[in-house]
Short mmCIF file of C-alpha atoms and ligand atoms in Angstrom, two decimals:
data_model
loop_
_atom_site.label_atom_id
_atom_site.label_comp_id
_atom_site.label_asym_id
_atom_site.label_seq_id
_atom_site.Cartn_x
_atom_site.Cartn_y
_atom_site.Cartn_z
CA UNK A 1 -43.91 -14.29 57.68
CA UNK A 2 -46.16 -12.57 55.15
CA UNK A 3 -49.76 -12.12 56.13
CA UNK A 4 -52.54 -11.03 53.81
CA UNK A 5 -52.50 -7.49 52.38
CA UNK A 6 -56.30 -7.22 52.59
CA UNK A 7 -56.51 -5.86 56.16
CA UNK A 8 -54.05 -3.09 55.19
CA UNK A 9 -56.16 -2.36 52.12
CA UNK A 10 -59.37 -2.20 54.14
CA UNK A 11 -57.76 -0.01 56.82
CA UNK A 12 -56.79 2.46 54.07
CA UNK A 13 -60.30 2.33 52.64
CA UNK A 14 -58.85 1.56 49.22
CA UNK A 15 -61.55 1.40 46.54
CA UNK A 16 -61.31 0.53 42.87
CA UNK A 17 -59.41 3.07 40.80
CA UNK A 18 -61.01 5.27 38.14
CA UNK A 19 -59.94 7.61 35.34
CA UNK A 20 -59.88 11.38 35.78
CA UNK A 21 -61.04 13.31 32.71
CA UNK A 22 -61.87 17.04 32.80
CA UNK A 23 -62.40 17.01 36.55
CA UNK A 24 -64.70 13.93 36.56
CA UNK A 25 -63.71 10.51 37.94
CA UNK A 26 -65.24 7.64 35.95
CA UNK A 27 -64.84 4.04 34.84
CA UNK A 28 -63.49 3.36 31.36
CA UNK A 29 -66.07 3.52 28.59
CA UNK A 30 -65.58 -0.18 27.89
CA UNK A 31 -65.92 -1.02 31.59
CA UNK A 32 -62.64 -2.97 31.32
CA UNK A 33 -60.64 -3.21 34.56
CA UNK A 34 -57.21 -4.42 35.70
CA UNK A 35 -56.90 -6.51 38.88
CA UNK A 36 -53.78 -5.56 40.85
CA UNK A 37 -52.02 -8.63 42.29
CA UNK A 38 -49.72 -7.93 45.25
CA UNK A 39 -46.13 -8.92 44.35
CA UNK A 40 -45.43 -10.41 47.80
CA UNK A 41 -48.55 -12.52 48.24
CA UNK A 42 -50.06 -12.81 44.75
CA UNK A 43 -53.49 -11.94 46.14
CA UNK A 44 -55.77 -9.50 44.36
CA UNK A 45 -55.71 -6.14 46.12
CA UNK A 46 -58.18 -4.06 44.11
CA UNK A 47 -59.08 -3.13 40.52
CA UNK A 48 -58.74 -0.02 38.40
CA UNK A 49 -60.14 1.09 35.04
CA UNK A 50 -58.28 0.25 31.84
CA UNK A 51 -58.48 3.32 29.64
CA UNK A 52 -59.08 2.49 25.99
CA UNK A 53 -58.21 4.72 23.03
CA UNK A 54 -61.58 6.47 23.40
CA UNK A 55 -60.89 7.31 27.06
CA UNK A 56 -57.39 8.51 26.22
CA UNK A 57 -58.83 10.70 23.45
CA UNK A 58 -61.28 12.29 25.92
CA UNK A 59 -58.46 12.91 28.40
CA UNK A 60 -56.11 14.47 25.83
CA UNK A 61 -58.90 16.67 24.45
CA UNK A 62 -59.70 17.83 28.00
CA UNK A 63 -56.02 18.76 28.54
CA UNK A 64 -55.93 20.47 25.12
CA UNK A 65 -59.01 22.55 25.91
CA UNK A 66 -57.69 23.43 29.37
CA UNK A 67 -54.46 24.60 27.76
CA UNK A 68 -55.96 26.46 24.79
CA UNK A 69 -58.85 28.11 26.65
CA UNK A 70 -58.48 27.56 30.39
CA UNK A 71 -56.97 29.74 33.17
CA UNK A 72 -53.93 27.63 34.10
CA UNK A 73 -51.39 28.56 31.36
CA UNK A 74 -52.38 32.23 31.73
CA UNK A 75 -52.50 32.24 35.51
CA UNK A 76 -50.39 34.57 37.63
CA UNK A 77 -47.21 33.07 39.05
CA UNK A 78 -48.52 33.49 42.59
CA UNK A 79 -51.59 31.35 41.80
CA UNK A 80 -49.53 28.45 40.45
CA UNK A 81 -47.07 28.81 43.32
CA UNK A 82 -49.96 28.54 45.78
CA UNK A 83 -51.25 25.28 44.27
CA UNK A 84 -47.84 23.60 44.19
CA UNK A 85 -46.92 24.72 47.70
CA UNK A 86 -50.33 23.48 48.98
CA UNK A 87 -49.67 20.17 47.24
CA UNK A 88 -46.32 19.88 49.05
CA UNK A 89 -48.07 20.52 52.38
CA UNK A 90 -50.75 17.90 51.64
CA UNK A 91 -48.11 15.32 50.66
CA UNK A 92 -46.39 15.88 54.01
CA UNK A 93 -49.73 15.65 55.85
CA UNK A 94 -50.69 12.40 54.08
CA UNK A 95 -47.18 10.93 53.84
CA UNK A 96 -47.93 7.81 55.87
CA UNK A 97 -51.06 7.05 53.85
CA UNK A 98 -49.17 7.52 50.56
CA UNK A 99 -46.36 5.20 51.72
CA UNK A 100 -48.89 2.55 52.77
CA UNK A 101 -50.68 2.77 49.42
CA UNK A 102 -47.30 2.46 47.69
CA UNK A 103 -46.58 -0.69 49.75
CA UNK A 104 -49.92 -2.09 48.52
CA UNK A 105 -48.81 -1.25 44.97
CA UNK A 106 -45.25 -2.53 44.73
CA UNK A 107 -44.44 -3.93 48.20
CA UNK A 108 -41.64 -1.44 48.85
CA UNK A 109 -41.19 -1.82 52.65
CA UNK A 110 -42.23 1.13 54.82
CA UNK A 111 -38.77 0.94 56.42
CA UNK A 112 -37.26 2.02 53.07
CA UNK A 113 -38.91 5.41 53.38
CA UNK A 114 -36.10 6.34 55.78
CA UNK A 115 -34.07 6.67 52.54
CA UNK A 116 -34.66 10.26 51.42
CA UNK A 117 -35.24 9.38 47.75
CA UNK A 118 -38.02 6.99 48.78
CA UNK A 119 -39.57 9.35 51.36
CA UNK A 120 -42.64 11.55 51.04
CA UNK A 121 -40.45 14.45 52.24
CA UNK A 122 -38.58 14.12 48.94
CA UNK A 123 -41.86 14.10 46.97
CA UNK A 124 -43.05 17.22 48.82
CA UNK A 125 -39.65 18.90 48.33
CA UNK A 126 -39.97 18.38 44.56
CA UNK A 127 -43.26 20.29 44.50
CA UNK A 128 -41.79 23.02 46.73
CA UNK A 129 -38.65 23.24 44.61
CA UNK A 130 -40.55 23.72 41.35
CA UNK A 131 -42.97 26.17 42.98
CA UNK A 132 -39.86 28.23 43.63
CA UNK A 133 -39.01 28.37 39.93
CA UNK A 134 -42.40 29.72 38.79
CA UNK A 135 -41.70 33.42 39.38
CA UNK A 136 -38.14 33.09 38.10
CA UNK A 137 -38.93 31.49 34.75
CA UNK A 138 -38.24 34.47 32.56
CA UNK A 139 -36.69 35.43 29.26
CA UNK A 140 -34.11 38.10 28.55
CA UNK A 141 -33.75 41.40 26.67
CA UNK A 142 -31.08 41.77 23.98
CA UNK A 143 -29.68 44.86 22.20
CA UNK A 144 -30.71 45.28 18.55
CA UNK A 145 -28.10 43.66 16.36
CA UNK A 146 -28.84 45.11 12.93
CA UNK A 147 -31.23 47.51 11.15
CA UNK A 148 -33.31 50.18 12.85
CA UNK A 149 -33.46 50.74 16.56
CA UNK A 150 -35.62 48.05 18.16
CA UNK A 151 -36.01 46.07 21.35
CA UNK A 152 -35.31 42.31 21.27
CA UNK A 153 -36.78 40.26 24.08
CA UNK A 154 -37.52 36.60 24.74
CA UNK A 155 -40.46 34.99 26.51
CA UNK A 156 -40.61 31.54 28.10
CA UNK A 157 -44.00 29.95 27.47
CA UNK A 158 -45.47 26.56 28.50
CA UNK A 159 -45.06 23.86 25.84
CA UNK A 160 -48.72 22.74 25.95
CA UNK A 161 -50.25 19.29 26.56
CA UNK A 162 -47.84 16.88 28.27
CA UNK A 163 -48.21 13.08 28.29
CA UNK A 164 -46.47 11.92 31.47
CA UNK A 165 -45.79 8.16 31.82
CA UNK A 166 -44.04 6.63 34.83
CA UNK A 167 -42.61 3.29 36.01
CA UNK A 168 -43.69 1.24 39.06
CA UNK A 169 -40.65 1.20 41.35
CA UNK A 170 -40.90 4.71 42.83
CA UNK A 171 -44.27 5.81 41.45
CA UNK A 172 -44.79 8.87 43.67
CA UNK A 173 -41.25 10.20 43.17
CA UNK A 174 -41.40 9.62 39.40
CA UNK A 175 -44.85 11.23 39.09
CA UNK A 176 -43.75 14.26 41.14
CA UNK A 177 -40.63 14.69 38.99
CA UNK A 178 -42.93 15.17 35.98
CA UNK A 179 -46.04 16.81 37.39
CA UNK A 180 -44.22 19.49 39.42
CA UNK A 181 -42.21 21.09 36.57
CA UNK A 182 -44.93 20.59 33.94
CA UNK A 183 -47.64 22.25 36.08
CA UNK A 184 -45.23 24.91 37.36
CA UNK A 185 -44.45 25.90 33.76
CA UNK A 186 -48.21 26.23 33.05
CA UNK A 187 -48.65 23.06 30.99
CA UNK A 188 -51.62 20.72 31.20
CA UNK A 189 -51.06 17.00 31.68
CA UNK A 190 -52.39 13.52 30.92
CA UNK A 191 -50.70 11.18 33.40
CA UNK A 192 -50.45 7.41 33.03
CA UNK A 193 -49.15 5.56 36.09
CA UNK A 194 -47.68 2.06 35.70
CA UNK A 195 -50.26 -0.72 35.77
CA UNK A 196 -47.99 -2.31 38.40
CA UNK A 197 -48.28 0.69 40.77
CA UNK A 198 -51.43 2.76 40.29
CA UNK A 199 -53.12 3.43 43.63
CA UNK A 200 -50.61 5.69 45.38
CA UNK A 201 -50.41 7.88 42.27
CA UNK A 202 -54.21 8.20 42.14
CA UNK A 203 -54.13 9.43 45.73
CA UNK A 204 -51.43 11.99 44.85
CA UNK A 205 -53.66 13.26 42.03
CA UNK A 206 -56.53 13.75 44.46
CA UNK A 207 -54.22 15.79 46.68
CA UNK A 208 -53.41 18.01 43.68
CA UNK A 209 -57.15 18.46 43.11
CA UNK A 210 -57.56 19.37 46.81
CA UNK A 211 -54.70 21.86 46.45
CA UNK A 212 -56.82 23.76 43.91
CA UNK A 213 -55.69 22.55 40.48
CA UNK A 214 -58.43 23.62 38.02
CA UNK A 215 -60.44 20.90 36.23
CA UNK A 216 -58.91 19.51 33.04
CA UNK A 217 -55.37 20.67 33.92
CA UNK A 218 -54.42 17.22 35.19
CA UNK A 219 -56.11 14.13 33.72
CA UNK A 220 -55.28 10.50 34.56
CA UNK A 221 -55.61 7.43 32.33
CA UNK A 222 -54.86 4.17 34.12
CA UNK A 223 -53.95 0.94 32.34
CA UNK A 224 -51.09 -0.97 30.67
CA UNK A 225 -48.89 0.03 27.77
CA UNK A 226 -51.36 -1.57 25.39
CA UNK A 227 -53.91 -0.08 24.87
CA UNK A 228 -53.56 2.89 27.21
CA UNK A 229 -49.92 3.95 26.84
CA UNK A 230 -49.82 3.37 23.10
CA UNK A 231 -52.91 5.52 22.56
CA UNK A 232 -51.45 8.31 24.68
CA UNK A 233 -48.01 8.58 23.05
CA UNK A 234 -49.53 8.46 19.57
CA UNK A 235 -52.24 11.06 20.18
CA UNK A 236 -51.74 14.00 17.75
CA UNK A 237 -52.82 16.63 20.31
CA UNK A 238 -49.95 15.78 22.70
CA UNK A 239 -47.15 18.36 22.51
CA UNK A 240 -44.58 16.66 24.76
CA UNK A 241 -44.01 13.13 26.09
CA UNK A 242 -42.18 12.82 29.41
CA UNK A 243 -41.37 9.14 30.01
CA UNK A 244 -39.70 7.12 32.75
CA UNK A 245 -39.22 3.42 32.19
CA UNK A 246 -37.27 0.86 30.25
CA UNK A 247 -35.05 1.49 27.25
CA UNK A 248 -37.31 -0.68 25.09
CA UNK A 249 -40.40 1.37 25.83
CA UNK A 250 -38.35 4.52 25.51
CA UNK A 251 -37.65 3.54 21.90
CA UNK A 252 -41.40 3.26 21.26
CA UNK A 253 -41.90 6.70 22.79
CA UNK A 254 -39.25 8.18 20.49
CA UNK A 255 -40.85 6.57 17.45
CA UNK A 256 -44.27 7.96 18.41
CA UNK A 257 -42.82 11.43 19.07
CA UNK A 258 -41.22 11.48 15.65
CA UNK A 259 -44.63 11.38 13.94
CA UNK A 260 -45.74 14.75 15.33
CA UNK A 261 -42.31 16.18 16.27
CA UNK A 262 -43.42 15.94 19.87
CA UNK A 263 -40.93 17.15 22.46
CA UNK A 264 -39.52 14.25 24.51
CA UNK A 265 -37.73 13.65 27.77
CA UNK A 266 -36.67 10.11 28.70
CA UNK A 267 -35.48 8.66 32.02
CA UNK A 268 -34.43 5.11 31.19
CA UNK A 269 -32.34 2.30 32.60
CA UNK A 270 -28.81 2.08 33.89
CA UNK A 271 -25.90 -0.22 34.73
CA UNK A 272 -24.19 2.19 37.09
CA UNK A 273 -20.71 1.42 38.43
CA UNK A 274 -19.36 1.82 41.96
CA UNK A 275 -15.59 2.27 41.59
CA UNK A 276 -13.65 1.31 44.72
CA UNK A 277 -9.99 2.34 45.01
CA UNK A 278 -7.47 0.71 47.35
CA UNK A 279 -7.44 3.79 49.63
CA UNK A 280 -11.24 3.75 50.04
CA UNK A 281 -13.26 3.02 53.17
CA UNK A 282 -14.03 -0.47 51.84
CA UNK A 283 -16.65 -1.19 54.51
CA UNK A 284 -18.72 1.82 53.44
CA UNK A 285 -18.18 1.03 49.76
CA UNK A 286 -19.32 -2.57 50.17
CA UNK A 287 -22.24 -1.80 52.45
CA UNK A 288 -23.64 1.10 50.41
CA UNK A 289 -23.18 -0.62 47.03
CA UNK A 290 -24.79 -3.88 48.15
CA UNK A 291 -27.50 -1.83 49.81
CA UNK A 292 -28.45 -0.22 46.49
CA UNK A 293 -28.65 -3.69 44.92
CA UNK A 294 -30.42 -5.65 47.63
CA UNK A 295 -32.22 -3.40 50.15
CA UNK A 296 -35.53 -1.61 49.56
CA UNK A 297 -36.58 -2.42 46.00
CA UNK A 298 -34.17 -5.37 45.62
CA UNK A 299 -32.12 -3.79 42.84
CA UNK A 300 -35.20 -2.81 40.83
CA UNK A 301 -34.03 0.78 40.59
CA UNK A 302 -32.45 2.59 37.69
CA UNK A 303 -29.88 4.18 40.01
CA UNK A 304 -28.81 0.87 41.59
CA UNK A 305 -25.01 0.54 41.43
CA UNK A 306 -25.09 -2.95 39.94
CA UNK A 307 -21.49 -3.03 38.68
CA UNK A 308 -18.78 -2.81 41.35
CA UNK A 309 -15.38 -2.05 39.78
CA UNK A 310 -12.96 -2.84 42.61
CA UNK A 311 -9.19 -2.43 42.90
CA UNK A 312 -7.47 -5.84 43.09
CA UNK A 313 -5.76 -4.92 46.41
CA UNK A 314 -9.14 -4.69 48.20
CA UNK A 315 -11.15 -7.09 46.00
CA UNK A 316 -11.64 -9.95 48.47
CA UNK A 317 -12.24 -7.53 51.37
CA UNK A 318 -14.97 -5.83 49.33
CA UNK A 319 -16.61 -9.19 48.53
CA UNK A 320 -16.63 -10.14 52.22
CA UNK A 321 -18.28 -6.84 53.20
CA UNK A 322 -20.87 -7.03 50.41
CA UNK A 323 -21.67 -10.64 51.30
CA UNK A 324 -22.00 -9.64 54.96
CA UNK A 325 -24.68 -7.13 53.97
CA UNK A 326 -26.94 -9.94 52.78
CA UNK A 327 -27.61 -10.83 56.42
CA UNK A 328 -29.47 -7.49 56.70
CA UNK A 329 -31.89 -8.53 53.98
CA UNK A 330 -35.19 -9.49 55.51
CA UNK A 331 -38.02 -10.32 53.12
CA UNK A 332 -41.62 -10.25 54.21
CA UNK A 333 -44.65 -8.12 54.81
CA UNK A 334 -43.84 -4.57 53.59
CA UNK A 335 -45.80 -3.15 56.53
CA UNK A 336 -43.68 -5.05 59.03
CA UNK A 337 -40.89 -2.92 60.52
CA UNK A 338 -38.54 -5.92 60.34
CA UNK A 339 -38.84 -6.08 56.55
CA UNK A 340 -35.97 -4.45 54.66
CA UNK A 341 -36.36 -5.66 51.09
CA UNK A 342 -39.19 -6.03 48.61
CA UNK A 343 -40.07 -8.95 46.35
CA UNK A 344 -39.49 -8.64 42.62
CA UNK A 345 -42.46 -7.02 40.94
CA UNK A 346 -43.77 -10.15 39.24
CA UNK A 347 -43.19 -13.86 38.65
CA UNK A 348 -42.02 -12.87 35.16
CA UNK A 349 -39.31 -10.68 36.71
CA UNK A 350 -38.22 -13.57 38.97
CA UNK A 351 -37.80 -15.76 35.90
CA UNK A 352 -35.85 -13.01 34.11
CA UNK A 353 -33.47 -12.55 37.06
CA UNK A 354 -32.91 -16.29 37.52
CA UNK A 355 -32.13 -16.55 33.79
CA UNK A 356 -29.36 -13.98 34.36
CA UNK A 357 -28.05 -16.14 37.22
CA UNK A 358 -27.80 -19.07 34.80
CA UNK A 359 -26.12 -16.77 32.28
CA UNK A 360 -23.56 -15.64 34.86
CA UNK A 361 -22.59 -19.26 35.47
CA UNK A 362 -22.38 -19.94 31.72
CA UNK A 363 -20.19 -16.86 31.16
CA UNK A 364 -17.74 -18.03 33.82
CA UNK A 365 -18.48 -15.62 36.63
CA UNK A 366 -17.85 -16.90 40.20
CA UNK A 367 -21.05 -17.07 42.32
CA UNK A 368 -20.18 -15.75 45.79
CA UNK A 369 -23.68 -15.94 47.31
CA UNK A 370 -27.39 -16.09 46.44
CA UNK A 371 -28.36 -17.15 42.93
CA UNK A 372 -31.66 -18.78 43.89
CA UNK A 373 -35.13 -18.18 45.31
CA UNK A 374 -35.48 -18.41 49.11
CA UNK A 375 -37.83 -21.04 50.54
CA UNK A 376 -41.46 -20.09 50.74
CA UNK A 377 -43.98 -18.18 48.58
CA UNK A 378 -43.64 -14.83 46.85
CA UNK A 379 -41.55 -13.29 44.10
CA UNK A 380 -38.26 -13.23 46.00
CA UNK A 381 -34.69 -13.89 44.82
CA UNK A 382 -31.80 -14.05 47.30
CA UNK A 383 -29.27 -11.20 47.06
CA UNK A 384 -26.64 -12.44 44.63
CA UNK A 385 -22.99 -11.55 44.05
CA UNK A 386 -20.95 -12.62 41.02
CA UNK A 387 -17.16 -12.14 41.25
CA UNK A 388 -14.39 -12.35 38.63
CA UNK A 389 -16.76 -10.70 36.18
CA UNK A 390 -15.25 -9.16 33.09
CA UNK A 391 -17.01 -6.23 31.48
CA UNK A 392 -17.70 -8.11 28.25
CA UNK A 393 -20.07 -10.50 29.99
CA UNK A 394 -23.78 -9.84 29.42
CA UNK A 395 -24.37 -9.82 33.20
CA UNK A 396 -22.05 -6.78 33.31
CA UNK A 397 -23.63 -5.03 30.33
CA UNK A 398 -27.38 -5.57 30.60
CA UNK A 399 -29.78 -4.09 33.14
CA UNK A 400 -31.04 -7.06 35.16
CA UNK A 401 -33.40 -5.13 37.47
CA UNK A 402 -32.94 -7.50 40.40
CA UNK A 403 -30.65 -8.10 43.40
CA UNK A 404 -27.54 -9.12 41.44
CA UNK A 405 -24.18 -7.36 41.95
CA UNK A 406 -21.38 -8.00 39.44
CA UNK A 407 -17.86 -7.32 40.74
CA UNK A 408 -15.20 -6.47 38.15
CA UNK A 409 -11.50 -6.14 39.21
CA UNK A 410 -9.19 -3.31 38.05
CA UNK A 411 -5.56 -2.28 38.60
CA UNK A 412 -5.21 1.43 37.85
CA UNK A 413 -7.20 4.66 37.35
CA UNK A 414 -7.03 4.55 33.56
CA UNK A 415 -8.50 1.03 33.54
CA UNK A 416 -11.19 2.05 36.05
CA UNK A 417 -12.41 4.90 33.83
CA UNK A 418 -12.31 2.70 30.72
CA UNK A 419 -14.38 0.00 32.43
CA UNK A 420 -16.87 2.51 33.88
CA UNK A 421 -17.44 4.04 30.45
CA UNK A 422 -17.59 0.69 28.64
CA UNK A 423 -21.41 0.64 28.75
CA UNK A 424 -24.34 1.74 26.59
CA UNK A 425 -25.84 3.43 29.64
CA UNK A 426 -24.64 6.44 31.63
CA UNK A 427 -27.10 7.18 34.44
CA UNK A 428 -24.87 7.38 37.49
CA UNK A 429 -21.67 6.25 39.20
CA UNK A 430 -20.07 6.34 42.63
CA UNK A 431 -16.32 6.75 43.28
CA UNK A 432 -14.92 5.52 46.60
CA UNK A 433 -11.55 7.08 47.42
CA UNK A 434 -10.10 9.43 50.03
CA UNK A 435 -8.05 11.27 47.40
CA UNK A 436 -10.09 14.31 46.39
CA UNK A 437 -7.95 15.00 43.29
CA UNK A 438 -8.52 11.46 42.10
CA UNK A 439 -12.24 11.78 42.88
CA UNK A 440 -12.45 14.87 40.67
CA UNK A 441 -10.45 13.22 37.89
CA UNK A 442 -12.88 10.28 37.98
CA UNK A 443 -15.94 12.59 38.16
CA UNK A 444 -14.73 14.37 35.02
CA UNK A 445 -13.71 11.18 33.23
CA UNK A 446 -16.88 9.13 33.76
CA UNK A 447 -19.68 9.74 31.23
CA UNK A 448 -22.76 9.60 33.46
CA UNK A 449 -25.45 12.01 34.62
CA UNK A 450 -24.75 11.91 38.38
CA UNK A 451 -21.42 11.05 40.05
CA UNK A 452 -21.39 10.39 43.80
CA UNK A 453 -18.16 10.50 45.78
CA UNK A 454 -18.10 8.04 48.70
CA UNK A 455 -21.87 7.71 48.48
CA UNK A 456 -24.82 8.52 46.25
CA UNK A 457 -28.01 10.46 46.93
CA UNK A 458 -30.87 12.05 44.99
CA UNK A 459 -30.98 15.85 45.28
CA UNK A 460 -34.38 17.16 44.06
CA UNK A 461 -33.01 20.56 43.04
CA UNK A 462 -30.13 19.14 40.99
CA UNK A 463 -30.43 17.83 37.42
CA UNK A 464 -30.93 14.04 37.28
CA UNK A 465 -30.74 12.03 34.08
CA UNK A 466 -28.59 9.95 31.81
CA UNK A 467 -25.88 9.98 29.18
CA UNK A 468 -26.10 7.54 26.29
CA UNK A 469 -29.00 5.10 26.40
CA UNK A 470 -29.98 6.07 29.95
CA UNK A 471 -32.19 8.84 28.66
CA UNK A 472 -32.61 12.30 27.19
CA UNK A 473 -33.04 15.46 29.27
CA UNK A 474 -32.92 15.99 33.01
CA UNK A 475 -35.38 16.05 35.92
CA UNK A 476 -34.74 18.50 38.77
CA UNK A 477 -33.31 22.01 38.69
CA UNK A 478 -33.67 24.77 36.09
CA UNK A 479 -33.13 22.32 33.22
CA UNK A 480 -36.20 20.33 34.27
CA UNK A 481 -38.69 23.19 34.23
CA UNK A 482 -37.20 24.80 31.11
CA UNK A 483 -37.82 21.48 29.32
CA UNK A 484 -41.55 22.22 29.70
CA UNK A 485 -41.28 25.61 28.00
CA UNK A 486 -40.74 27.04 24.52
CA UNK A 487 -38.69 30.21 23.98
CA UNK A 488 -40.23 33.02 21.88
CA UNK A 489 -38.31 36.03 20.55
CA UNK A 490 -40.20 39.33 20.21
CA UNK A 491 -38.90 42.29 18.17
CA UNK A 492 -40.32 45.76 18.90
CA UNK A 493 -39.23 48.83 16.86
CA UNK A 494 -38.69 52.04 18.83
CA UNK A 495 -38.78 54.34 15.74
CA UNK A 496 -40.74 54.49 12.49
CA UNK A 497 -37.63 53.34 10.64
CA UNK A 498 -38.17 49.90 9.08
CA UNK A 499 -36.25 47.16 10.94
O1 TXE B 501 -40.69 -0.12 32.62
P1 TXE B 501 -41.69 -0.20 31.37
P2 TXE B 501 -40.98 -0.69 34.09
C1 TXE B 501 -36.47 2.12 34.42
C2 TXE B 501 -35.68 0.97 34.96
C3 TXE B 501 -36.22 -0.18 34.16
C4 TXE B 501 -37.66 0.19 33.94
C5 TXE B 501 -38.55 -0.62 34.84
O2 TXE B 501 -34.31 1.16 34.79
O3 TXE B 501 -35.55 -0.25 32.93
O4 TXE B 501 -37.80 1.58 34.26
O5 TXE B 501 -39.80 -0.02 34.90
C6 TXE B 501 -45.65 2.18 30.14
N1 TXE B 501 -46.54 3.03 25.18
N2 TXE B 501 -36.49 3.22 35.35
O6 TXE B 501 -40.84 -2.15 34.07
O7 TXE B 501 -42.19 -1.57 31.14
C7 TXE B 501 -45.93 1.22 31.28
O8 TXE B 501 -47.32 0.98 31.38
C8 TXE B 501 -46.62 3.85 26.24
C9 TXE B 501 -35.69 4.39 35.03
O9 TXE B 501 -42.24 -0.09 34.63
O10 TXE B 501 -41.02 0.51 30.27
C10 TXE B 501 -45.38 2.02 32.45
O11 TXE B 501 -46.30 2.99 32.85
N3 TXE B 501 -46.37 3.48 27.51
C11 TXE B 501 -35.97 5.55 35.89
C12 TXE B 501 -44.15 2.71 31.83
O12 TXE B 501 -44.35 2.66 30.42
C13 TXE B 501 -45.96 2.21 27.70
C14 TXE B 501 -36.25 5.25 37.33
C15 TXE B 501 -42.84 2.01 32.15
O13 TXE B 501 -42.98 0.65 31.84
C16 TXE B 501 -45.83 1.28 26.65
C17 TXE B 501 -37.10 4.09 37.48
C18 TXE B 501 -46.14 1.73 25.34
N4 TXE B 501 -46.06 0.93 24.28
C19 TXE B 501 -37.15 3.08 36.53
N5 TXE B 501 -45.42 0.08 27.18
C20 TXE B 501 -34.97 6.70 35.80
N6 TXE B 501 -33.99 6.65 34.89
O14 TXE B 501 -35.13 7.65 36.52
C21 TXE B 501 -45.30 0.27 28.51
N7 TXE B 501 -45.63 1.55 28.83
#
């Protein structure tokens, strides 16, 4: 039973959210605000400022000034390391508060934080990991290639002002994946959280302030894509846009970047396959795959394995296991330890998911379970499985962003790889088999950014990102922090001879 969210809000002392520009928290200049409605109860939780183009301009100019004239880009490695490591410590200290604020944002149940990728330990590890790169982010020296005797060396320098925009489903993780490398590299940032999950991110920003980040280095503009996001991606003083969200918005980001040749990194959607061979541990395959689709954020995750490609010999067994998992799904109050799954983020998302249920029927897929809203209030849809899906169906090709698993049969390895790669996306995949040679053949054959064997996990120090229309660039590891730098070559003669 879902009670009101207001006592949780009051216990956290949540107040209305403001903008952060040049070290000062303020309302928007227009005074416009957004009222956050809780996705499980529909009640208004609190408000936050809607930044207009004028507020965004102030924030970008503050980041520009902090980059061009301030201490951060020129700071010693040890000083930046200290701030990021302190941030990691503060995230661990305030982990419970951050998780409770996140539950007020998007209703992700507290129980889901036992999953590493949704834990505050993971968020803290991201800051620690990138702190570790700061004193290792160097260039190289090269021998002179032609002409007089001279030294050739390269420098890695911060790109400049970064516009960081994140989605609502894992707001703290997504914000950390951008803030940690950008700040570690010496950039300054204007951050825009999703209007559907703002409060936990605002608290994370205050922890960064407490950790000693100088004023103007990190600025925050809250509000929706229009007007706030649009103004940010189109601002001429932004050097790089780092975006996490839908493919459609990613296209708008690319178009805006093109105007000023802004650097861009994109973390977009996915339609990731779980490939289950006849020799697999089918119970694990069914339980883990259905878990990514129905537990926690109810399939509203880019890395959800929403296409199961299952060998015909174990097809019905897999369906039985996956269907059995639905009994573990317990909707309700995200603060209640019995709750294991969140509502969909909005009534609009419920309608979108139910439209895909209708489409699955029309396309001839076999409904195994779910396919409707449960009784009672709230934006919930029952965990749904469609069988006998062929990969040409729209339910197998389009990102639904809800608790719908499509199960496609296959007969041999060649067909499995063809089906896995028959998608516009390429974010991730999982291969279930006990044959390590086959696992490696599949890992090499599948065009996706992360391949899990007999399971799937987020590793903060490893590159994460997509092939195809799942994105551009990677988050995590050396590639992530280098994406916030430019490389400069310097030539120094060692004689008076002209080069
Ligand atoms: O996306 P939206 P959502 C993807 C996931 C799904 C999507 C869901 O696969 O496709 O995110 O998140 C801002 N100019 N990932 O619904 O609507 C908006 O305010 C500038 C992938 O939030 O695109 C929000 O802050 N900004 C990911 C952000 O864009 C604009 C992991 C995203 O909103 C804008 C998690 C505009 N015109 C989710 N319009 C991964 N691959 O790691 C909107 N926004």
